[in-house]
Coordinates of C-alpha atoms in Angstrom, one line a residue:
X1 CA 102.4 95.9 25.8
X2 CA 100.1 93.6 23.2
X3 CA 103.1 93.3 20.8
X4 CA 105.5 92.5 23.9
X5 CA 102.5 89.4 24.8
X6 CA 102.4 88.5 21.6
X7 CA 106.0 88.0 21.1
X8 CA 106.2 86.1 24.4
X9 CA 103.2 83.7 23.2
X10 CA 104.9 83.0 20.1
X11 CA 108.4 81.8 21.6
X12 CA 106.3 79.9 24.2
X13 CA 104.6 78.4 21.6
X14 CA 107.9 76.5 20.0
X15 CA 109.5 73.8 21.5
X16 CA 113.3 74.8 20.9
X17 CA 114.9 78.0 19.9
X18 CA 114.4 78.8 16.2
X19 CA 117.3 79.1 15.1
X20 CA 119.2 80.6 12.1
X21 CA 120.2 78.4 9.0
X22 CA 123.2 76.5 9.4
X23 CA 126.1 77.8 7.6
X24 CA 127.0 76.1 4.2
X25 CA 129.6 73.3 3.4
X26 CA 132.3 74.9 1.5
X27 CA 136.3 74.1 0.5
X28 CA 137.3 77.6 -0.8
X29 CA 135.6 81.1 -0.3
X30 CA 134.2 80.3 -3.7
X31 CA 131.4 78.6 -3.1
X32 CA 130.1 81.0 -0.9
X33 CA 128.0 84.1 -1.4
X34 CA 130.7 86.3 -3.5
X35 CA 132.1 89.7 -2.0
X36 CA 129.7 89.1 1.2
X37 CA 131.0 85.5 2.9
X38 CA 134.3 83.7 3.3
X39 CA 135.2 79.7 4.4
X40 CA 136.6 79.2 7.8
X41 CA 137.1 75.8 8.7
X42 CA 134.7 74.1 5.5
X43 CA 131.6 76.5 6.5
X44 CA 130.5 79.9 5.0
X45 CA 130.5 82.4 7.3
X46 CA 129.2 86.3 6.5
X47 CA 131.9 88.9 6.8
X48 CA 130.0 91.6 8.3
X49 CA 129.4 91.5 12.0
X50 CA 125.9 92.1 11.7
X51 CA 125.5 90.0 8.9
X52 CA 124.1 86.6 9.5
X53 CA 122.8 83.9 7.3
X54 CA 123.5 80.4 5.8
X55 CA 127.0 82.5 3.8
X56 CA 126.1 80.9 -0.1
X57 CA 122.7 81.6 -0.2
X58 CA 122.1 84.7 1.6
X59 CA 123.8 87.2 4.3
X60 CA 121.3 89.2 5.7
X61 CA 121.8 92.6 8.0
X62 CA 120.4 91.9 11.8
X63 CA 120.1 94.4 14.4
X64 CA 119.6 93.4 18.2
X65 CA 116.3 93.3 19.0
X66 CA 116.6 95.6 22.3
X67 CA 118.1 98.7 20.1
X68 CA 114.8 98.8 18.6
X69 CA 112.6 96.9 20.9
X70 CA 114.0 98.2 24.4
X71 CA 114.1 94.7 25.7
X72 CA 115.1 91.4 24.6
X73 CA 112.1 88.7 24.5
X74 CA 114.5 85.4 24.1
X75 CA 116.0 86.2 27.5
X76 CA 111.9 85.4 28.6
X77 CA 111.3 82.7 26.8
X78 CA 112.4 79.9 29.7
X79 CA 114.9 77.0 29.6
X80 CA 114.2 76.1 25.8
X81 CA 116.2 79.6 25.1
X82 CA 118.8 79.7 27.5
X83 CA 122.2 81.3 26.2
X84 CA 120.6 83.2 23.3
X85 CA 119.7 86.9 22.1
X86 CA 117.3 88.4 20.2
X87 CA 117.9 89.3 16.9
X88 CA 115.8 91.4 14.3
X89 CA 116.2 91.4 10.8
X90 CA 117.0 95.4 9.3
X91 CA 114.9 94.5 5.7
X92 CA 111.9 92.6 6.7
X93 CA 111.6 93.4 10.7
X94 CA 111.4 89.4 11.7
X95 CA 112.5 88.8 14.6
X96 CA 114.6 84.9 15.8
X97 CA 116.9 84.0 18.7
X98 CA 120.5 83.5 18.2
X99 CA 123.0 81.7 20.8
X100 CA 125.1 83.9 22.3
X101 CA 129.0 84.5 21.3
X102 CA 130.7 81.1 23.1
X103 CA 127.7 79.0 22.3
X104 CA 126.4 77.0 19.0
X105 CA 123.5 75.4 17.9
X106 CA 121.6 73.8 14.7
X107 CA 118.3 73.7 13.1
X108 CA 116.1 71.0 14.8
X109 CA 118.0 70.5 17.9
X110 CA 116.7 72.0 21.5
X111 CA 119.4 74.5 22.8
X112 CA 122.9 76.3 22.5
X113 CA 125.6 74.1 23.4
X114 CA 128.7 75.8 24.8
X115 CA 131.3 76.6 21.8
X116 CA 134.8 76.6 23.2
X117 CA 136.0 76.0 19.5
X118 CA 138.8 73.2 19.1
X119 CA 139.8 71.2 21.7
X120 CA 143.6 71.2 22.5
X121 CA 143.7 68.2 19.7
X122 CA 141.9 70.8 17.3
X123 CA 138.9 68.7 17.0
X124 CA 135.8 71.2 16.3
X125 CA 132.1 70.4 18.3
X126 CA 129.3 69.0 16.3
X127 CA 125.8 67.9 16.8
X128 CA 125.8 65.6 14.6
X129 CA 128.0 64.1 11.6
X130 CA 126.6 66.8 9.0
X131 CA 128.6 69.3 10.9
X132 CA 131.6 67.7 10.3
X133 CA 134.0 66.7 7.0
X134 CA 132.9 64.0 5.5
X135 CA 135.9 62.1 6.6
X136 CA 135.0 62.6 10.1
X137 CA 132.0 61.5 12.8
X138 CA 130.6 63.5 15.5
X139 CA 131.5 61.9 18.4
X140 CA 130.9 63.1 21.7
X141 CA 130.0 66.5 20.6
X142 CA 133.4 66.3 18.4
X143 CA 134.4 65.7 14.8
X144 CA 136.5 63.0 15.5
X145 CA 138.0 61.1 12.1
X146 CA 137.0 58.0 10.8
X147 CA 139.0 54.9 12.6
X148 CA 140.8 54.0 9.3
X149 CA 142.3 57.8 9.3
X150 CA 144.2 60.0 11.2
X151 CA 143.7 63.7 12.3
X152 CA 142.0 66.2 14.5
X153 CA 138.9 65.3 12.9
X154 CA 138.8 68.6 10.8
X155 CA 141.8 67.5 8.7
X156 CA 142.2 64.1 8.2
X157 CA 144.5 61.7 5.8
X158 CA 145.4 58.1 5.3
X159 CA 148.4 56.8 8.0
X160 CA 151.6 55.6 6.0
X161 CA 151.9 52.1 5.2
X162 CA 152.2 49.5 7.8
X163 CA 155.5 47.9 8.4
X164 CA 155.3 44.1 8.1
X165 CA 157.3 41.1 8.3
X166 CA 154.4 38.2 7.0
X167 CA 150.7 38.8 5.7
X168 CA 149.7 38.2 8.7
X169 CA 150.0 41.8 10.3
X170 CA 148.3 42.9 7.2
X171 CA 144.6 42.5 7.6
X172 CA 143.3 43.5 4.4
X173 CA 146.4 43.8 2.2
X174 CA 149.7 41.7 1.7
X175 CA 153.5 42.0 2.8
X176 CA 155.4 43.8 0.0
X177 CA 158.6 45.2 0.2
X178 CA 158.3 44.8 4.4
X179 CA 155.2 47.5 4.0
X180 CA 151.7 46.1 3.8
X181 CA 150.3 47.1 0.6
X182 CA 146.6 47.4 -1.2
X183 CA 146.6 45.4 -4.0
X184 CA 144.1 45.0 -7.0
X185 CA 141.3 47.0 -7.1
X186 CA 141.5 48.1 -3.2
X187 CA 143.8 50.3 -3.5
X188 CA 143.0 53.1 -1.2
X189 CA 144.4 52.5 2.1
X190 CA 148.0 51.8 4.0
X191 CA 147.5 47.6 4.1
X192 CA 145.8 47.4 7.0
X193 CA 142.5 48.2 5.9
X194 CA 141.7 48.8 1.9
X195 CA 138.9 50.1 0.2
X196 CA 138.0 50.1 -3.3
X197 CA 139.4 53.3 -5.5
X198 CA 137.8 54.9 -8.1
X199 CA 139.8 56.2 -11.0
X200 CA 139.8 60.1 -10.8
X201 CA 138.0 62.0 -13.9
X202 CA 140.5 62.7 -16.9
X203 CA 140.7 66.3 -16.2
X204 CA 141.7 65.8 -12.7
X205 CA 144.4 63.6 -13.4
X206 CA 147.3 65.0 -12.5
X207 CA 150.0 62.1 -11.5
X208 CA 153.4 61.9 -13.4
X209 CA 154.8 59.3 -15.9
X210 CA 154.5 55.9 -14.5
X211 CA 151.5 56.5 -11.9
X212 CA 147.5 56.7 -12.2
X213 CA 144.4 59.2 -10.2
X214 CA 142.6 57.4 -7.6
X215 CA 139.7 58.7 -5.7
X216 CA 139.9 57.5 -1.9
X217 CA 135.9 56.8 -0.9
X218 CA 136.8 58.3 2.5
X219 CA 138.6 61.4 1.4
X220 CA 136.5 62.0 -1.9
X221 CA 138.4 65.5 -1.8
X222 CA 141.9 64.3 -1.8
X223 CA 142.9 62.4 -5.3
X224 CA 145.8 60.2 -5.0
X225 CA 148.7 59.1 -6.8
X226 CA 149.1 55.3 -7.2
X227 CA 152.3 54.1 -9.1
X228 CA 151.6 51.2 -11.8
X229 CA 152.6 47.7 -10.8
X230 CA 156.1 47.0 -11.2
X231 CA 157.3 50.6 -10.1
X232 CA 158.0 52.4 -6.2
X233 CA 157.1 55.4 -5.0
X234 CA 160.1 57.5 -4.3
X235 CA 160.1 60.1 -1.2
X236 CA 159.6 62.4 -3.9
X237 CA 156.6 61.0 -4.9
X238 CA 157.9 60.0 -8.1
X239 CA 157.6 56.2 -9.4
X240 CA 160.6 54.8 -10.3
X241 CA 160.8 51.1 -11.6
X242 CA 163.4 50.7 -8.8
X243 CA 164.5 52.4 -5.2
X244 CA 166.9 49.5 -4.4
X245 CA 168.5 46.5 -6.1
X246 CA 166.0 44.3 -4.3
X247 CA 163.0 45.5 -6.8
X248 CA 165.0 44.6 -9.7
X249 CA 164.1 41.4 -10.6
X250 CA 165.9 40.3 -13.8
X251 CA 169.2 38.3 -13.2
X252 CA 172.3 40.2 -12.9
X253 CA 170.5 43.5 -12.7
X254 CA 171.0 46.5 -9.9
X255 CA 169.2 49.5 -9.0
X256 CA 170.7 53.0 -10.7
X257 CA 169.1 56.1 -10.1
X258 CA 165.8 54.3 -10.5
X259 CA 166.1 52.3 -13.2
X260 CA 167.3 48.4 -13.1
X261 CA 170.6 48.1 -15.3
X262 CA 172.5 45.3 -15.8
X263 CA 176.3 44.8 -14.6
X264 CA 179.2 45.8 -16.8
X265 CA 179.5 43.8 -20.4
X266 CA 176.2 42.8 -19.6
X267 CA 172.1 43.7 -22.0
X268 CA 169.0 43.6 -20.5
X269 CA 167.1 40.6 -22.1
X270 CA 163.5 39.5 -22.0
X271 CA 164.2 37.5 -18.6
X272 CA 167.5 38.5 -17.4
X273 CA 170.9 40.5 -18.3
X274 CA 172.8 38.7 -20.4
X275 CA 176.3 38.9 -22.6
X276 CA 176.7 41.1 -25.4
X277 CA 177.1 40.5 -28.9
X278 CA 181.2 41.9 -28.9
X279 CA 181.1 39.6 -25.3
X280 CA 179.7 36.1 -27.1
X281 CA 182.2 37.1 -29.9
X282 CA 185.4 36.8 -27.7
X283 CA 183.9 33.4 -26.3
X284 CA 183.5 32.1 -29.3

């Protein structure tokens, strides 16, 4: 009965549920603790049932505290604990309360919030934006993307370009090709709204002939392809120094399978196709 008092003094005592670490950031089950932890949805989480714990660091074996206790002392400990359990670790017998299956929580915020996982946009609950990608805010209790992006706030990318007729529509980049495009050193965005990109480290660089590695500020995770000025991206992502006859800019020119060639009888010259030798010949 002392160690029952004692245990109820102690959880009293706190102001908010203590609660276990939060699980780890991660991209791939590698950076989490090897063998013992996987990632679901960017956070390490232990395999084992039983197992609890931040999933890089550490994944400890819990027991439930009334299988060795006979009772559960979180259920006692008043509003501050609602929606938790007691759990009890197997190694060094400390004891902490957990929310309950349906409900999630953090370190340094009051209570379990209900968990009903993704909304019906896929959108996952959050406290606050560390819980979240870090293209996303927490908003509302959701990760919600940032307002130059699109997604469910889990996944988000870059909308396509922005169809434009004049500059006009293009608030932060300029009509090109009836798309509104970054330009200069902005080049991370769809023309509406541009932010500076960083070139991607050499190792990383994996864009085709014609193209350079960017590194978008809000999707630090997700290099990008940008094609060198005077070529197009193609739908396959290739860039071609034409996808019609209007990119060709040399007189007398047209667009063939992504290059600019000039018309029959015709050489490409320095500013525009021009007759050949056998052709000046003859007119001579």
């Amino acid at each position: 009965m002392q160690f029952f008092t004692k245990i109820l003094e102690i959880f009293h005592s706190q102001k908010s549920v203590k609660l276990l670490p939060a699980p780890a950031k991660c991209e791939s089950d590698r950076d989490c603790l090897r063998g013992k932890a996987r990632c679901i949805r960017r956070e390490c989480h232990c395999k084992s049932s039983t197992a609890f714990g931040d999933g890089k660091r550490k994944c400890e074996e819990w027991t439930q505290c009334r299988n060795v206790l006979g009772y559960d002392p979180c259920r006692l400990g008043g509003k501050a604990f609602a929606n938790t359990h007691c759990i009890q670790n197997k190694d060094s017998g400390a004891i902490t309360c957990k929310c309950n299956n349906g409900y999630f929580g953090r370190p340094k915020y009051p209570r379990c919030m209900r968990n009903s996982g993704a909304d019906s946009s896929g959108r996952l609950p959050c406290l606050k934006k560390a819980n979240c990608p870090v293209s996303s805010n927490c908003y509302k209790n959701k990760c919600t993307c940032s307002y130059e992006l699109r997604g469910n706030g889990e996944t988000c990318k870059r909308p396509p370009p922005l169809p434009c007729l004049n500059h006009q529509l293009c608030k932060e980049g300029k009509c090109v090709g009836l798309f509104c495009r970054c330009m200069g050193k902005y080049q991370a965005g769809n023309g509406r709204y541009c932010r500076k990109a960083k070139p991607c480290p050499r190792n990383t660089n994996k864009c085709g002939a014609n193209a350079r590695c960017l590194i978008d500020p809000l999707l630090p995770k997700s290099n990008f392809c940008k094609c060198n000025p005077g070529f197009y991206k193609s739908k396959d992502g290739e860039c071609l120094e034409c996808l019609s006859t209007y990119n060709c800019k040399k007189t007398y020119s047209f667009c063939f399978k992504g290059t600019c060639v000039c018309l029959a009888e015709l050489v490409l010259g320095k500013e525009s196709c021009e007759p050949g030798e056998d052709i000046r010949k003859i007119r001579h």
